[in-house]
Coordinates of C-alpha atoms in Angstrom, one line a residue:
M1 CA 50.2 42.7 -26.2
S2 CA 49.1 44.8 -28.9
K3 CA 46.1 47.1 -27.5
H4 CA 43.5 45.1 -29.8
S5 CA 44.0 41.9 -27.5
K6 CA 42.5 43.4 -24.3
Q7 CA 39.1 44.9 -22.8
V8 CA 38.4 45.9 -20.5
V9 CA 34.5 45.7 -18.8
Y10 CA 33.0 48.1 -15.4
I11 CA 30.9 46.1 -13.7
E12 CA 28.3 46.9 -10.8
I13 CA 28.3 46.1 -7.0
D14 CA 24.9 44.3 -8.0
E15 CA 25.1 42.5 -11.5
E16 CA 24.4 38.9 -11.7
V17 CA 27.2 36.5 -12.5
I18 CA 25.0 35.8 -15.9
S19 CA 24.7 39.6 -17.3
I20 CA 27.9 39.6 -17.4
F21 CA 28.1 36.6 -19.1
D22 CA 25.8 38.0 -21.8
R23 CA 27.5 41.6 -21.7
I24 CA 31.0 40.1 -22.0
K25 CA 30.7 37.0 -24.5
N26 CA 30.3 38.9 -27.3
I27 CA 33.9 40.6 -27.0
R28 CA 36.3 39.6 -29.5
R29 CA 39.5 40.3 -26.9
K30 CA 41.7 38.0 -26.0
E31 CA 41.5 39.4 -22.3
I32 CA 38.8 40.6 -20.5
I33 CA 39.6 43.5 -17.5
L34 CA 36.9 43.0 -15.3
V35 CA 36.3 45.7 -13.0
V36 CA 34.8 44.5 -9.7
P37 CA 33.6 47.4 -7.1
R38 CA 34.1 46.3 -3.3
K39 CA 31.1 44.4 -2.0
A40 CA 29.7 42.8 -5.7
I41 CA 27.7 40.2 -5.7
L42 CA 29.8 37.9 -8.1
F43 CA 32.2 37.7 -5.3
Q44 CA 29.8 35.9 -3.0
S45 CA 30.1 33.1 -3.8
I46 CA 33.1 31.1 -5.6
V47 CA 31.2 28.5 -7.9
N48 CA 30.3 32.5 -9.3
L49 CA 33.4 33.2 -10.2
K50 CA 34.3 29.3 -11.5
I51 CA 31.2 29.3 -14.1
L52 CA 32.3 33.0 -15.5
K53 CA 35.9 31.9 -15.8
N54 CA 35.2 28.3 -17.7
K55 CA 32.0 30.1 -20.0
L56 CA 34.8 32.1 -21.1
K57 CA 37.6 30.0 -21.1
D58 CA 35.1 27.5 -23.2
K59 CA 35.3 30.6 -25.8
N60 CA 39.4 31.1 -25.3
K61 CA 39.4 34.2 -24.2
R62 CA 41.5 34.6 -20.4
L63 CA 40.1 37.1 -17.0
I64 CA 41.9 39.2 -15.4
V65 CA 40.0 40.8 -12.5
V66 CA 40.8 44.2 -11.1
T67 CA 39.7 44.6 -7.2
S68 CA 39.8 46.3 -4.3
D69 CA 38.2 43.5 -2.3
R70 CA 40.3 40.9 -0.3
N71 CA 37.4 38.3 -0.6
G72 CA 36.7 38.9 -4.6
K73 CA 41.3 38.8 -4.6
H74 CA 41.9 36.1 -2.1
L75 CA 38.6 33.6 -4.3
S76 CA 40.3 34.7 -8.0
E77 CA 44.1 33.6 -6.7
K78 CA 42.0 30.7 -5.4
I79 CA 41.3 29.8 -8.9
G80 CA 43.3 31.2 -11.5
I81 CA 42.0 34.1 -12.2
K82 CA 44.8 36.6 -12.4
V83 CA 44.4 39.5 -10.1
M84 CA 45.3 43.6 -11.0
N85 CA 45.0 46.3 -8.1
R86 CA 44.6 48.8 -10.9
V87 CA 44.0 48.3 -15.2
E88 CA 46.5 49.1 -16.9
V89 CA 46.4 52.3 -19.4
E90 CA 48.7 51.9 -22.2
K91 CA 49.7 55.6 -23.5
S92 CA 48.2 56.5 -26.9
E93 CA 47.2 60.1 -28.4
A94 CA 44.7 62.3 -28.3
P95 CA 42.3 61.7 -31.6
V96 CA 41.5 64.5 -32.8
D97 CA 38.6 66.0 -32.2
N98 CA 36.8 68.7 -34.1
S99 CA 35.2 70.7 -31.0
P100 CA 34.7 74.4 -30.9
H101 CA 36.3 74.0 -27.5
M102 CA 39.2 72.3 -28.6
K103 CA 40.1 74.8 -31.5
I104 CA 39.8 77.4 -28.3
Q105 CA 43.7 78.3 -27.9
P106 CA 45.8 81.0 -26.0
I107 CA 47.0 83.6 -26.7
Q108 CA 50.1 84.3 -28.1
A109 CA 51.8 87.9 -29.2
R110 CA 52.0 88.8 -32.9
R111 CA 55.4 88.7 -33.1
N112 CA 56.3 85.2 -31.2
I113 CA 53.9 84.3 -34.5
S114 CA 55.7 83.4 -37.4
P115 CA 54.0 84.8 -40.8
K116 CA 53.9 80.4 -42.6
E117 CA 52.5 80.0 -39.2
E118 CA 48.5 78.4 -39.9
R119 CA 46.3 81.3 -38.0
P120 CA 43.3 80.1 -36.6
E121 CA 39.9 80.2 -37.7
R122 CA 37.6 82.3 -37.8
F123 CA 34.1 81.0 -35.8
T124 CA 31.3 82.6 -36.5
E125 CA 29.3 81.5 -33.3
K126 CA 29.3 82.8 -29.9
K127 CA 33.1 83.0 -28.2
I128 CA 33.1 80.2 -24.8
S129 CA 34.7 83.2 -21.7
I130 CA 36.7 81.2 -19.3
R131 CA 33.5 81.9 -16.9
D132 CA 31.0 80.0 -19.5
L133 CA 33.7 77.6 -18.8
I134 CA 32.9 77.4 -15.3
Q135 CA 29.6 77.7 -14.8
E136 CA 29.9 74.8 -16.7
F137 CA 32.4 72.6 -15.1
R138 CA 30.6 73.2 -12.1
M139 CA 27.2 71.9 -13.1
H140 CA 29.0 68.8 -14.6
D141 CA 30.3 68.4 -10.7
K142 CA 26.8 68.4 -9.5
K143 CA 25.5 66.1 -11.9
H144 CA 27.9 63.6 -10.8
A145 CA 28.2 63.9 -7.8
K146 CA 23.3 63.9 -7.9
S147 CA 24.4 60.2 -9.8
S148 CA 26.8 58.9 -7.6
N149 CA 24.3 59.8 -4.8
D150 CA 21.3 58.0 -6.4
A151 CA 23.6 55.3 -6.8
L152 CA 24.7 54.9 -2.9
N153 CA 20.9 55.2 -2.1
Y154 CA 20.2 52.4 -4.5
F155 CA 22.6 50.2 -3.0
H156 CA 22.0 51.9 0.8
F157 CA 18.5 49.9 -0.4
R158 CA 19.5 46.5 -1.6
P159 CA 20.9 44.8 1.4
S160 CA 22.9 41.7 1.7
R161 CA 21.4 38.2 1.1
K162 CA 22.8 37.7 5.2
F163 CA 21.5 40.0 6.3
L164 CA 18.0 39.4 5.5
I165 CA 18.2 35.8 6.1
L166 CA 19.1 37.6 9.7
I167 CA 15.7 40.2 10.1
V168 CA 13.8 36.7 9.1
L169 CA 14.9 34.6 11.1
V170 CA 14.7 37.2 14.2
S171 CA 10.4 38.2 13.1
I172 CA 10.5 34.1 13.5
G173 CA 11.3 34.1 16.8
L174 CA 9.7 37.5 17.4
F175 CA 6.3 36.0 15.8
M176 CA 7.0 32.1 17.9
L177 CA 7.1 34.7 21.5
I178 CA 4.2 35.9 21.1
S179 CA 2.4 33.1 19.3
Y180 CA 3.5 31.8 23.1
I181 CA 1.7 34.2 25.3
A182 CA -1.1 35.4 23.2
L183 CA -1.7 31.9 21.1
P184 CA -1.7 28.8 22.6
S185 CA -4.2 26.6 21.6
A186 CA -5.2 22.5 21.9
T187 CA -6.1 19.7 19.6
I188 CA -7.8 16.4 21.6
Y189 CA -7.7 13.3 19.1
I190 CA -10.2 11.0 20.6
R191 CA -10.8 7.6 19.3
P192 CA -14.7 7.2 21.1
K193 CA -15.8 4.0 22.7
F194 CA -17.5 1.6 20.5
D195 CA -19.5 -1.3 20.9
N196 CA -20.2 -4.2 18.3
L197 CA -24.1 -4.4 17.6
D198 CA -26.3 -7.8 16.0
F199 CA -29.8 -7.4 15.2
T200 CA -31.9 -10.0 13.9
V201 CA -35.1 -9.8 11.4
N202 CA -37.4 -12.3 9.8
V203 CA -38.1 -11.0 6.0
I204 CA -40.9 -12.8 3.8
L205 CA -38.7 -13.5 0.0
A206 CA -42.1 -13.5 -1.8
D207 CA -42.8 -14.9 -5.4
K208 CA -43.3 -11.5 -7.7
R209 CA -45.5 -13.6 -10.1
K210 CA -47.8 -15.7 -7.0
N211 CA -47.1 -12.6 -4.5
Q212 CA -48.7 -9.6 -6.7
T213 CA -51.8 -8.4 -4.5
L214 CA -48.7 -8.9 -1.4
L215 CA -45.4 -6.3 -2.5
K216 CA -47.9 -3.7 -4.0
Q217 CA -48.8 -3.2 -0.2
N218 CA -45.2 -2.6 0.4
K219 CA -45.3 -4.3 3.3
P220 CA -42.0 -3.7 5.9
H221 CA -39.7 -7.0 5.7
I222 CA -41.8 -8.0 2.3
I223 CA -39.2 -9.1 -0.8
A224 CA -39.7 -9.8 -4.0
S225 CA -38.2 -13.2 -5.7
E226 CA -38.2 -14.9 -8.8
N227 CA -37.6 -18.6 -9.6
V228 CA -34.6 -18.8 -12.1
N229 CA -33.9 -22.2 -14.2
T230 CA -31.6 -24.0 -16.3
T231 CA -30.4 -27.3 -17.7
M232 CA -27.4 -29.3 -17.7
K233 CA -26.1 -32.3 -19.4
Q234 CA -21.9 -33.1 -19.2
T235 CA -20.4 -36.8 -20.9
K236 CA -17.3 -38.4 -18.1
I237 CA -15.0 -40.2 -17.6
F238 CA -14.1 -42.1 -15.7
K239 CA -10.8 -44.5 -14.0
T240 CA -12.0 -48.0 -13.1
A241 CA -11.6 -48.1 -9.3
S242 CA -11.8 -51.7 -8.9
S243 CA -9.1 -54.4 -9.5
E244 CA -9.6 -58.2 -9.4
F245 CA -6.6 -59.8 -8.5
D246 CA -5.8 -63.2 -10.4
G247 CA -1.3 -64.1 -8.6
V248 CA -0.6 -65.7 -5.3
N249 CA -0.6 -64.1 -2.2
A250 CA 2.7 -64.3 0.0
K251 CA 2.7 -67.0 2.5
G252 CA 4.7 -67.6 6.2
K253 CA 5.5 -68.4 9.3
I254 CA 4.7 -66.3 12.7
K255 CA 5.0 -66.6 16.3
I256 CA 2.7 -65.0 18.5
V257 CA 3.3 -63.5 21.1
N258 CA 1.6 -63.9 24.4
T259 CA 2.7 -61.3 28.1
S260 CA -0.2 -61.7 30.3
T261 CA -1.1 -64.1 32.6
E262 CA -3.7 -65.5 30.7
D263 CA -5.0 -67.2 27.6
W264 CA -5.7 -66.0 24.5
E265 CA -8.0 -67.0 21.9
L266 CA -8.0 -65.2 18.5
K267 CA -10.5 -65.4 15.9
E268 CA -9.9 -66.9 12.4
G269 CA -8.6 -64.5 9.8
T270 CA -7.3 -62.5 13.0
R271 CA -5.1 -59.6 10.8
F272 CA -1.3 -59.5 11.4
M273 CA -0.4 -55.9 10.3
N274 CA 3.5 -55.0 9.7
S275 CA 5.3 -51.9 9.4
D276 CA 4.5 -50.7 6.2
G277 CA 0.6 -52.0 6.5
L278 CA 0.5 -55.0 4.6
I279 CA -1.8 -57.2 6.2
F280 CA -1.6 -61.7 6.9
R281 CA -3.9 -63.5 8.4
I282 CA -4.9 -66.6 10.7
P283 CA -6.2 -69.1 8.4
K284 CA -7.9 -70.7 11.5
G285 CA -8.6 -70.1 14.8
L286 CA -6.3 -70.8 17.7
I287 CA -5.7 -70.5 21.4
V288 CA -2.1 -68.3 22.9
P289 CA -1.4 -69.8 25.8
P290 CA -0.4 -67.1 28.9
K291 CA 3.4 -66.6 30.2
K292 CA 5.5 -68.8 32.7
R293 CA 8.0 -69.5 35.1
D294 CA 11.3 -71.6 33.8
E295 CA 13.4 -73.9 36.3
T296 CA 15.2 -70.1 37.4
G297 CA 11.9 -68.4 38.7
E298 CA 11.7 -65.8 35.5
F299 CA 8.5 -65.5 33.4
E300 CA 9.1 -66.5 29.6
P301 CA 6.2 -65.5 27.8
G302 CA 3.7 -67.5 25.8
T303 CA 4.0 -68.2 22.7
L304 CA 2.6 -70.3 19.7
V305 CA 3.6 -70.5 15.6
S306 CA 0.9 -70.7 12.9
F307 CA 0.9 -70.0 9.2
V308 CA -0.4 -66.6 7.7
E309 CA -1.6 -66.1 4.1
A310 CA -1.2 -61.8 2.5
D311 CA -3.8 -60.1 2.0
S312 CA -4.9 -59.2 -1.8
F313 CA -5.0 -55.8 -1.4
D314 CA -3.7 -52.9 1.1
L315 CA -4.8 -50.6 3.7
Y316 CA -5.0 -48.3 -0.1
G317 CA -6.7 -50.8 -2.8
K318 CA -3.7 -51.3 -4.1
P319 CA -2.3 -55.1 -4.8
V320 CA 0.0 -57.3 -2.7
G321 CA 1.5 -60.0 -4.9
G322 CA 5.4 -60.1 -5.1
R323 CA 5.2 -57.7 -2.4
G324 CA 4.3 -59.4 -0.1
N325 CA 8.0 -61.7 0.3
I326 CA 9.3 -59.9 3.4
L327 CA 11.7 -60.3 5.8
P328 CA 11.6 -61.0 9.2
S329 CA 9.7 -58.3 10.9
K330 CA 7.3 -57.6 14.0
F331 CA 3.9 -57.4 13.6
T332 CA 0.4 -55.9 15.7
I333 CA -2.5 -56.6 15.7
P334 CA -4.4 -53.4 14.4
G335 CA -8.1 -55.5 16.5
L336 CA -6.5 -54.5 19.0
S337 CA -6.2 -51.4 22.1
K338 CA -3.4 -49.7 21.5
Y339 CA -3.0 -50.9 25.6
N340 CA -3.2 -54.6 24.8
Q341 CA -1.0 -54.6 21.3
R342 CA 2.4 -54.3 23.3
I343 CA 1.2 -57.3 25.5
L344 CA 0.1 -60.0 22.4
W345 CA 2.2 -59.3 19.0
G346 CA 3.3 -61.4 16.3
E347 CA 7.1 -61.6 15.0
S348 CA 8.7 -64.0 11.7
E349 CA 11.9 -65.1 11.8
T350 CA 12.0 -66.4 8.3
P351 CA 10.9 -64.4 5.3
F352 CA 7.9 -64.1 3.8
T353 CA 8.0 -65.8 -0.2
G354 CA 5.4 -66.9 -3.4
G355 CA 3.7 -63.7 -4.0
V356 CA 3.1 -62.5 -7.4
T357 CA 2.0 -59.5 -8.3
S358 CA -1.4 -59.7 -11.1
Y359 CA -4.6 -58.5 -11.6
K360 CA -6.6 -56.6 -14.1
E361 CA -9.1 -53.6 -13.6
I362 CA -13.1 -54.4 -13.6
V363 CA -16.1 -52.2 -13.4
T364 CA -17.7 -52.8 -10.2
K365 CA -21.2 -51.8 -9.5
D366 CA -19.8 -49.4 -6.2
D367 CA -17.4 -47.7 -9.5
I368 CA -20.7 -47.2 -11.2
E369 CA -21.9 -45.6 -8.2
A370 CA -19.3 -43.4 -7.6
A371 CA -19.5 -42.3 -10.9
K372 CA -23.0 -41.2 -11.2
K373 CA -23.1 -39.5 -8.0
Q374 CA -19.9 -37.2 -9.4
I375 CA -21.0 -36.7 -12.0
Q376 CA -24.2 -35.3 -10.3
D377 CA -22.1 -33.7 -7.9
N378 CA -20.7 -31.5 -11.2
L379 CA -23.6 -30.9 -12.5
I380 CA -25.0 -29.3 -9.4
L381 CA -22.2 -27.1 -9.1
M382 CA -22.2 -26.5 -12.4
A383 CA -26.1 -25.5 -12.1
K384 CA -25.7 -22.8 -9.3
E385 CA -22.4 -21.3 -11.5
D386 CA -24.8 -20.5 -14.4
L387 CA -28.0 -19.2 -12.7
R388 CA -25.7 -16.8 -11.1
T389 CA -23.8 -15.8 -14.2
Y390 CA -27.4 -15.8 -15.7
I391 CA -28.5 -13.7 -12.5
D392 CA -25.3 -11.5 -13.0
E393 CA -26.7 -10.4 -16.4
V394 CA -30.2 -9.5 -15.9
N395 CA -28.1 -7.5 -12.9
A396 CA -25.4 -5.6 -15.2
L397 CA -28.0 -5.3 -18.2
N398 CA -31.8 -3.7 -15.7
Q399 CA -29.3 -2.4 -13.0
T400 CA -30.2 -4.6 -9.8
K401 CA -28.4 -6.6 -7.1
L402 CA -30.2 -9.7 -7.6
I403 CA -28.5 -12.7 -5.7
L404 CA -29.0 -16.5 -5.3
L405 CA -30.4 -18.0 -2.2
D406 CA -27.2 -20.0 -0.9
D407 CA -29.3 -23.1 -0.2
S408 CA -29.0 -26.0 -1.1
R409 CA -32.6 -27.0 -0.5
Y410 CA -34.1 -24.1 -2.7
L411 CA -31.3 -25.1 -5.7
K412 CA -34.4 -27.8 -6.5
T413 CA -32.0 -30.6 -9.4
E414 CA -34.0 -32.8 -11.3
L415 CA -31.3 -36.1 -12.8
T416 CA -33.4 -35.6 -16.6
D417 CA -31.2 -38.6 -18.1
L418 CA -28.2 -41.0 -17.2
R419 CA -26.7 -43.3 -20.1
I420 CA -24.7 -46.3 -18.7
P421 CA -24.3 -48.8 -20.5
D422 CA -25.9 -52.2 -20.2
D423 CA -22.9 -54.3 -20.0
L424 CA -20.5 -52.0 -18.5
E425 CA -20.9 -53.4 -14.8
G426 CA -18.6 -56.4 -14.9
S427 CA -16.6 -55.5 -17.8
Y428 CA -13.1 -55.5 -17.7
K429 CA -12.1 -51.9 -18.6
E430 CA -9.6 -49.2 -17.6
K431 CA -11.3 -46.1 -18.0
F432 CA -15.8 -46.2 -18.7
E433 CA -17.5 -43.0 -19.4
L434 CA -21.7 -41.8 -18.1
F435 CA -23.7 -39.0 -19.8
A436 CA -26.5 -37.3 -17.8
K437 CA -28.1 -34.2 -17.8
I438 CA -29.7 -32.5 -15.2
S439 CA -32.2 -29.0 -14.9
A440 CA -31.4 -27.0 -11.4
E441 CA -33.9 -23.9 -10.4
G442 CA -32.9 -21.9 -7.8
V443 CA -34.2 -18.4 -6.2
A444 CA -33.1 -15.1 -6.1
F445 CA -34.0 -11.9 -4.7
N446 CA -32.7 -8.3 -4.6
F447 CA -29.6 -8.3 -1.8
D448 CA -30.0 -4.3 -2.2
Q449 CA -33.6 -4.4 -0.4
L450 CA -32.4 -6.6 2.2
F451 CA -29.3 -5.2 3.4
S452 CA -31.5 -1.6 3.0
I453 CA -33.8 -3.4 5.8
L454 CA -31.9 -4.3 7.6
K455 CA -28.8 -1.1 8.2
N456 CA -32.3 0.6 8.8
E457 CA -33.8 -1.6 12.0
L458 CA -30.2 -1.5 13.4
S459 CA -29.6 2.3 12.8
T460 CA -32.7 2.5 15.3
R461 CA -31.3 0.6 17.4
T462 CA -28.5 2.5 18.9
H463 CA -28.2 4.1 22.5
P464 CA -29.2 8.1 22.3
N465 CA -25.4 9.5 22.6
M466 CA -24.4 6.8 19.9
R467 CA -24.2 6.3 16.2
L468 CA -23.1 3.2 13.4
R469 CA -20.4 3.6 12.2
E470 CA -20.5 3.3 8.9
D471 CA -18.3 1.8 7.3
S472 CA -18.9 -1.6 9.8
I473 CA -22.4 -2.0 8.0
V474 CA -20.7 -4.2 4.9
P475 CA -23.2 -6.8 3.3
E476 CA -20.0 -9.1 3.6
N477 CA -21.6 -8.7 7.7
I478 CA -24.5 -10.2 6.8
S479 CA -26.2 -13.6 7.0
Y480 CA -29.1 -15.3 6.9
E481 CA -30.8 -18.9 6.6
V482 CA -34.6 -20.6 5.9
I483 CA -36.8 -21.1 8.8
D484 CA -40.3 -21.8 7.1
E485 CA -41.6 -21.3 3.6
D486 CA -45.4 -21.8 2.3
E487 CA -45.2 -23.7 -0.9
L488 CA -48.5 -22.9 -1.4
L489 CA -48.2 -19.3 -1.5
D490 CA -44.3 -19.9 -2.7
Q491 CA -43.0 -17.9 0.0
I492 CA -40.1 -18.2 1.9
K493 CA -39.0 -17.8 5.5
I494 CA -35.4 -16.1 6.0
T495 CA -34.1 -15.0 9.8
A496 CA -31.0 -12.3 8.5
T497 CA -28.4 -10.5 10.6
V498 CA -26.5 -7.7 10.2
R499 CA -23.5 -6.5 12.3
G500 CA -21.8 -3.2 12.9
I501 CA -20.4 -0.8 15.4
E502 CA -22.0 1.4 17.7
E503 CA -20.1 3.8 19.3
Y504 CA -19.7 7.4 21.2
I505 CA -20.5 10.3 19.3
I506 CA -17.3 13.4 20.1
D507 CA -18.8 15.4 17.3
E508 CA -19.0 18.7 18.3
S509 CA -21.2 20.7 15.3
T510 CA -24.0 17.7 16.2
T511 CA -26.0 18.8 19.8
I512 CA -24.6 15.7 21.5
G513 CA -21.0 15.7 20.5
S514 CA -21.3 19.9 21.4
K515 CA -22.5 19.0 24.6
F516 CA -19.4 16.6 25.4
G517 CA -16.7 19.4 23.7
S518 CA -18.0 21.4 26.5
K519 CA -18.1 19.0 29.8
V520 CA -14.3 17.7 28.3
K521 CA -13.2 21.4 28.1
E522 CA -14.2 22.4 31.8
K523 CA -13.0 19.4 33.3
I524 CA -9.8 20.1 32.0
L525 CA -8.8 24.2 31.6
N526 CA -5.2 25.1 32.3
F527 CA -4.5 22.0 33.3
D528 CA -0.8 19.3 32.6
I529 CA -1.6 17.5 29.7
E530 CA -0.6 14.4 30.8
E531 CA -2.9 14.9 34.0
A532 CA -5.7 15.8 31.0
E533 CA -5.4 12.8 29.2
N534 CA -6.5 10.5 32.0
L535 CA -9.6 12.8 32.8
I536 CA -10.4 12.0 29.5
G537 CA -9.4 9.0 29.3
N538 CA -11.5 7.7 31.6
L539 CA -15.1 9.1 30.4
P540 CA -17.0 6.5 29.7
E541 CA -17.0 7.5 26.0
V542 CA -13.6 7.5 25.3
D543 CA -11.5 4.7 24.1
A544 CA -8.6 6.4 23.6
V545 CA -7.1 10.3 24.1
E546 CA -4.0 12.3 23.2
I547 CA -3.6 15.7 22.9
K548 CA -1.5 18.0 21.0
T549 CA 0.0 21.6 21.7
W550 CA 0.7 25.0 19.6
P551 CA 3.5 25.5 20.5
M552 CA 4.3 22.3 20.7
W553 CA 6.1 23.4 23.7
I554 CA 3.3 24.0 25.5
S555 CA 3.0 21.7 28.6
S556 CA -0.5 22.3 29.5
V557 CA -3.9 23.0 28.3
P558 CA -4.5 26.4 27.3
R559 CA -6.8 28.9 29.8
L560 CA -9.7 29.8 27.5
P561 CA -12.7 26.6 25.8
E562 CA -12.2 28.5 22.2
S563 CA -8.6 27.6 21.9
I564 CA -8.9 24.1 22.1
E565 CA -11.0 21.5 19.6
I566 CA -11.0 18.0 19.6
K567 CA -11.5 16.2 16.7
L568 CA -11.9 12.6 16.1
M569 CA -8.8 9.6 16.2
E570 CA -8.4 8.5 13.0

């Protein structure tokens, strides 16, 4: 291989793989010989060598490593990099140097110089003596030794990663040991004992137009109210629920069985029902004989055969007609108790026949009344929703919190128009139409004012060592009902109830919490963790407790109160 195909590059001991690649990536030679010193960073990981090899391979270059580092040789050979012990430099002629030093030649006897030989040139500069050369050589050695010492000092103060990790681990161990001896601490997490707290307040809702003088006095428990109005109308189509049967009812015979010891009298029209809910009736009253003994002395039930006829409609109001043509069945008597139904029953031995289904819808008075009630109920619901929508719009406009008084007695409605066709009742129609219109008036008041009154009243009812839990007092926990009304003054008295939760104060930033904390700390100093938890847990202010120590392996409470912290358990 020619001398132009190789390039020798010397690597520093602390040079990173990226720096090495940046230095050699633009070399045009096909083979690059890296001379790597022992314990170089390049040999700390096989990944470094793989990265360098692959990047040079991408540029069609071959890597050769020259090193005396055993680990470096092993890693290089493992991934297929050629390893050499020394650099093989091809012999070449030294270049001509025009330096004056190179012009100095040994003195030759004149007799040994051929006349034709070229004479050495004469220089005008001062000649360099042997002594000067020796001094210059010694100074060069000193500079080289100094640079070597600087390099050694540089590497001496650049420890390896393993050494740094070892120092960090030892430091952590020493810190933890010091902490264990001098800085133990404990945090006590406490969930305070709590209780439900209910309070009821009477509040007057006073119409703001008629009670301006009263409202200006700012008396407690008086809230301004106002009337809100709307008008709703609806045209609704109803399906006719009534039918007129013009078919034929099924008929048949049943045997009535009496297992009691007495006669059983049945009235005209007594019902017999099969398992499908179809009703059949006897046409006249009769008496069913009791059970009696036969010739062998055994009891035989009393029986009586009677005609029955199916009802025109079943229990659900649907026409029976042909459905009454049933096969032999067993019948119960719905008018009897469950016990008596096991004593007296009916059964058929032949099919029932003659039933024909035929009917037509007819609008009855009941259909019209049911439709009137339904359309009014719909309009009331629509009116209530319309009033709420109106109140929401007012709230958005005025930044208020008005709500509608939720009491049906104070949503006053009036049916102002109802249109029913004159010939509707008795007409044969599957559907019919009604139109209705109502006016509605409700009462609105400021809920925020009610909420504020209740919250303030509740806060005054707490135990001296307890406080209200703020997140427990929410609008959803407020209920109210109307208890009185003064129509003349347009005032409505309501009783409102609020429910909240009160809990003991353990926050050490407060006076009560500070006293509680001091009491707790004095009780548990230097106690075992489990024993300390039991002591705190038995206090009347505590619902649950957990103690965490630092360091975590500490098994007892610190000796100093200053090392103990009390926090609220989530």
